[in-house]
Amino acid sequence: MEKKAIIIGGGVAGLSAGIYGQLNGYHTEILEMHSLPGGQCTAWKRKGYTFDYCIHWLVGSSHGAFHDIWMETGALNQDTVMVDPETYVTMRMPDGEDFIIYSDIDRWEGYLRNLAPEDELPIARMCQDMRKMTSIQPFEKPAFKRNLWDYMAMFRKSAPALRLFQKYKKMSLDSYFQKLGFKNQVLKDRLLGITSSMQDFSAIAFLFVLVWFSQKNAGYPVGGSMPFTMRMAERYKSLGGSFTGKSRVEKIICQGKKAVGVRLSDGTLKYADYIIGACDLHALMYDMLEGKYVSPQIEKAFAEWPLFSPIVQVS
């Protein structure tokens, strides 16, 4: 008999779970409190303008394991047009001058050397760190299919990047720039401007972003967020998946330590063999599960981990 899975949340994670569930022989139903799929990967139109604050760039836009996932889930297809910008960001500084971060590492290195020739050494060190990060790639196999040889091959291929990861894994972007020891005051002010706008960025995250851009693997899918998620939704429905919008899950029904169903805000009860939470973790653990299954690790994370600065867009 076909097993059924209920998926709470119709964002990119929920759609992905539904698609792979259908591909593996499960009957799935996605319950989404909004009327449309997409979650935070969304956009809307108002007075002839499109408001889209989600996809600025997409990791896996051209190749690699992430690209395979986007193609399998229908988020991208052969007809999707990708744009690879020449610049990652252009910042207008308080003095009126622009500071450019080019997508190409070599080009950005040349730009920085022209701006601050006396800082040739720290500039070269930073750009070399970025080049070393190109050696690391996500596993193509899921964890349950990997063997010892897969891990050894990954370690051998990614050794330069893994050493950097160990070195900078707990370092903020601001501390990284300070550690490099730039001398040119103009360049220092420009880099300070970057860190003030990327307060939650780690050094590793910054290095990775420039690597992806330089590899032309962080492009922008023309059309943006809404077509991206609509393609996923179409793929899901074509596989026989069921999407139910305007359905807020209030409670996960448990028998012992096993989740067996959900109760919606209108009182509707739905049952399944598996319940997958592809939604806000705090709402899942403390509201839907009433705080009964919170592990010490999760409790500590909510109590002590610093929050990523939220972004609110009114449009």
XYZ file of C-alpha atoms in Angstrom:
315
model
C 0.000 0.000 0.000
C 1.284 3.463 -0.910
C 2.626 5.387 2.068
C 1.366 8.938 2.624
C 3.352 11.931 3.851
C 1.959 15.288 4.931
C 4.345 18.192 4.423
C 3.814 21.322 6.507
C 4.845 24.340 4.447
C 4.864 24.954 0.709
C 8.093 26.899 0.360
C 11.156 25.708 -1.537
C 11.919 23.120 1.180
C 8.356 21.793 1.229
C 8.087 21.644 -2.557
C 11.441 19.840 -2.720
C 10.312 17.314 -0.100
C 7.100 16.755 -2.029
C 8.832 16.296 -5.372
C 11.376 13.819 -4.046
C 8.648 12.044 -2.089
C 6.603 11.577 -5.257
C 9.674 10.420 -7.169
C 10.266 7.762 -4.518
C 6.788 6.284 -4.513
C 5.067 8.192 -1.707
C 1.748 10.008 -1.924
C 2.343 13.483 -0.534
C 0.172 16.432 0.404
C 1.592 19.893 1.051
C -0.326 22.064 3.530
C 0.450 25.775 3.098
C -1.134 28.629 5.055
C -0.793 31.025 2.081
C -2.886 30.607 -1.040
C 0.220 30.190 -3.217
C 3.319 27.986 -2.992
C 6.760 29.505 -2.566
C 6.989 30.591 1.058
C 9.612 33.303 1.399
C 10.666 32.746 -2.217
C 7.885 34.922 -3.569
C 7.060 38.171 -5.330
C 3.991 40.272 -6.072
C 2.855 42.949 -8.486
C 1.427 46.338 -7.604
C 0.515 49.168 -9.994
C 2.596 47.687 -12.785
C 5.686 47.040 -10.628
C 7.054 43.691 -9.474
C 8.279 43.513 -5.879
C 10.783 40.684 -5.436
C 13.062 40.639 -2.411
C 14.108 36.999 -2.485
C 16.360 35.760 -5.300
C 19.245 38.137 -5.926
C 21.530 35.286 -6.967
C 21.202 31.524 -6.964
C 23.909 29.066 -5.916
C 24.026 26.262 -8.465
C 22.826 28.367 -11.373
C 25.129 26.633 -13.878
C 26.684 23.433 -12.485
C 27.314 21.186 -9.486
C 25.157 19.311 -6.989
C 22.857 22.265 -6.298
C 22.297 22.737 -10.027
C 21.280 19.081 -10.309
C 18.700 19.610 -7.560
C 17.256 22.724 -9.237
C 16.931 20.833 -12.510
C 15.380 17.731 -10.901
C 12.821 19.803 -9.001
C 11.959 21.892 -12.054
C 13.058 25.175 -10.478
C 15.346 25.574 -13.496
C 14.986 24.060 -16.930
C 16.616 24.300 -20.339
C 14.547 27.398 -21.154
C 15.513 29.344 -18.017
C 17.648 32.355 -18.913
C 20.419 33.090 -16.389
C 22.177 36.428 -15.964
C 25.721 36.494 -14.544
C 26.438 40.086 -13.450
C 29.918 41.575 -13.780
C 29.694 42.987 -10.263
C 28.627 41.428 -6.984
C 27.814 44.814 -5.503
C 28.495 48.505 -6.105
C 28.395 50.631 -2.972
C 28.042 54.429 -2.961
C 30.277 55.571 -0.130
C 29.706 58.643 2.115
C 32.335 60.575 0.117
C 30.283 60.076 -3.051
C 32.669 57.576 -4.638
C 31.654 54.073 -5.693
C 33.325 50.954 -4.332
C 32.931 47.938 -6.593
C 33.187 44.253 -5.772
C 33.622 42.512 -9.115
C 32.285 39.011 -9.656
C 35.587 37.913 -11.193
C 38.282 37.430 -8.537
C 41.151 38.369 -10.873
C 39.405 41.553 -11.956
C 38.614 42.543 -8.373
C 42.220 41.914 -7.340
C 43.424 44.260 -10.095
C 40.860 46.884 -9.074
C 41.975 46.750 -5.425
C 45.654 46.964 -6.354
C 44.992 50.098 -8.389
C 43.123 51.573 -5.446
C 45.745 50.639 -2.825
C 49.078 49.553 -4.370
C 50.754 49.572 -0.960
C 48.361 46.802 0.141
C 49.403 44.405 -2.611
C 50.296 41.642 -0.132
C 47.042 41.522 1.922
C 45.006 41.914 -1.274
C 46.833 38.956 -2.831
C 46.360 36.915 0.355
C 42.611 37.577 0.413
C 42.147 36.716 -3.262
C 44.276 33.602 -2.846
C 41.991 32.522 -0.006
C 39.075 32.841 -2.413
C 40.829 30.761 -5.060
C 41.555 28.034 -2.511
C 37.853 27.883 -1.653
C 37.079 26.769 -5.219
C 38.336 23.284 -4.322
C 35.363 22.498 -2.104
C 32.146 21.194 -3.644
C 29.022 19.650 -2.081
C 28.717 15.874 -2.071
C 26.797 14.621 -5.079
C 25.568 11.599 -3.116
C 23.197 11.820 -0.122
C 24.722 10.881 3.241
C 23.194 7.390 3.377
C 24.805 6.461 0.052
C 28.332 7.665 0.859
C 31.151 5.312 1.769
C 34.649 5.782 3.161
C 36.121 6.275 -0.314
C 33.701 9.114 -1.044
C 34.838 10.951 2.081
C 38.513 10.320 1.336
C 38.121 11.590 -2.233
C 36.328 14.710 -1.013
C 38.993 15.378 1.620
C 41.806 14.968 -0.889
C 40.150 17.271 -3.415
C 39.053 19.866 -0.868
C 42.082 19.905 1.454
C 43.106 23.564 0.748
C 39.570 24.808 1.366
C 39.068 22.651 4.462
C 42.190 24.117 6.052
C 40.819 27.613 5.445
C 37.436 26.549 6.776
C 39.059 25.401 10.002
C 41.036 28.633 10.243
C 38.184 31.069 9.631
C 35.060 29.142 10.667
C 34.413 31.330 13.736
C 35.777 34.602 12.355
C 33.553 37.537 11.439
C 34.074 39.402 8.185
C 35.193 42.496 10.085
C 37.812 40.504 12.029
C 39.009 38.897 8.796
C 39.615 42.266 7.134
C 41.425 43.509 10.255
C 43.595 40.385 10.382
C 44.735 40.945 6.795
C 46.252 44.247 7.913
C 45.350 46.743 5.184
C 47.268 50.033 5.364
C 45.540 52.257 2.814
C 42.955 54.343 4.684
C 40.643 54.677 1.687
C 40.561 50.898 1.219
C 40.065 50.361 4.953
C 37.103 52.759 4.904
C 35.637 50.969 1.882
C 35.944 47.563 3.544
C 34.455 48.986 6.741
C 31.492 50.052 4.624
C 31.087 46.446 3.476
C 31.113 45.059 7.011
C 28.600 47.651 8.230
C 26.129 46.436 5.589
C 26.975 42.742 6.158
C 27.048 42.608 9.943
C 25.918 38.988 10.072
C 28.370 37.771 7.425
C 31.180 35.455 8.447
C 34.531 35.485 6.689
C 33.798 32.056 5.212
C 30.446 33.187 3.804
C 32.044 36.178 2.086
C 34.793 34.042 0.537
C 32.270 31.481 -0.695
C 30.028 34.104 -2.290
C 32.858 35.565 -4.367
C 33.931 32.064 -5.417
C 30.420 31.219 -6.642
C 30.186 34.484 -8.556
C 33.626 34.031 -10.086
C 32.650 30.537 -11.261
C 29.459 31.943 -12.831
C 27.520 29.660 -10.533
C 25.502 32.319 -8.694
C 23.483 33.811 -11.511
C 20.048 35.403 -11.537
C 17.168 33.462 -13.139
C 15.286 35.896 -15.360
C 11.788 36.365 -13.994
C 12.897 36.029 -10.394
C 11.267 34.277 -7.473
C 7.678 33.723 -8.575
C 8.397 31.839 -11.834
C 11.097 29.891 -9.947
C 8.645 28.495 -7.390
C 5.791 28.147 -9.894
C 7.992 25.839 -11.971
C 8.612 23.745 -8.857
C 4.876 23.663 -8.106
C 4.101 22.544 -11.657
C 6.723 19.803 -11.388
C 5.225 18.657 -8.081
C 1.675 18.529 -9.434
C 2.805 16.739 -12.609
C 4.123 13.939 -10.381
C 0.734 13.555 -8.702
C 1.401 15.616 -5.585
C -1.435 17.422 -3.797
C -1.114 21.097 -2.796
C -3.652 22.524 -0.346
C -3.434 26.266 0.220
C -4.983 28.426 2.960
C -4.396 25.566 5.389
C -2.711 26.532 8.652
C -1.505 23.611 10.762
C -2.162 24.297 14.444
C -1.162 20.985 15.989
C 0.707 17.822 15.085
C -1.165 14.780 16.383
C 1.111 12.273 18.095
C 0.636 8.752 19.378
C 3.432 8.210 21.840
C 6.541 9.531 20.135
C 5.208 9.070 16.605
C 3.570 11.858 14.593
C 0.475 10.472 12.868
C -1.473 13.499 11.674
C -2.237 17.209 11.909
C -5.085 19.451 13.009
C -5.762 22.550 10.937
C -6.955 25.913 12.259
C -10.508 25.153 11.034
C -10.552 21.897 13.004
C -9.934 19.579 10.055
C -7.958 16.440 10.941
C -5.608 14.819 8.441
C -3.622 11.633 8.988
C -0.544 10.198 7.293
C 2.279 7.712 7.769
C 4.844 10.522 7.918
C 4.687 14.197 8.905
C 7.410 16.450 7.506
C 7.887 19.926 8.956
C 9.175 22.261 6.231
C 8.300 25.408 8.127
C 9.490 27.680 10.918
C 11.312 25.527 13.487
C 10.128 27.499 16.524
C 6.483 27.231 15.450
C 6.972 23.531 14.750
C 8.609 22.648 18.069
C 6.817 24.986 20.483
C 3.373 25.464 18.911
C 2.542 22.439 16.745
C 4.343 20.014 19.085
C 3.553 22.094 22.213
C 7.172 22.079 23.370
C 7.037 18.387 24.297
C 9.894 17.205 22.102
C 12.447 20.017 22.328
C 15.971 18.640 22.652
C 18.533 20.422 24.863
C 20.471 21.366 21.727
C 17.483 23.085 20.120
C 16.504 24.759 23.388
C 20.031 26.116 23.770
C 20.074 27.329 20.168
C 16.892 29.359 20.607
C 18.062 30.741 23.944
C 21.672 31.606 23.095
C 22.366 31.776 19.372
C 22.565 35.313 17.954
C 19.722 36.270 15.660
C 20.315 37.060 12.010
C 19.115 40.638 11.589
C 15.587 40.437 10.156
C 14.599 42.231 6.973
C 11.152 43.767 6.613
C 9.941 45.037 3.247
C 6.748 47.065 2.978
C 5.522 47.297 -0.604
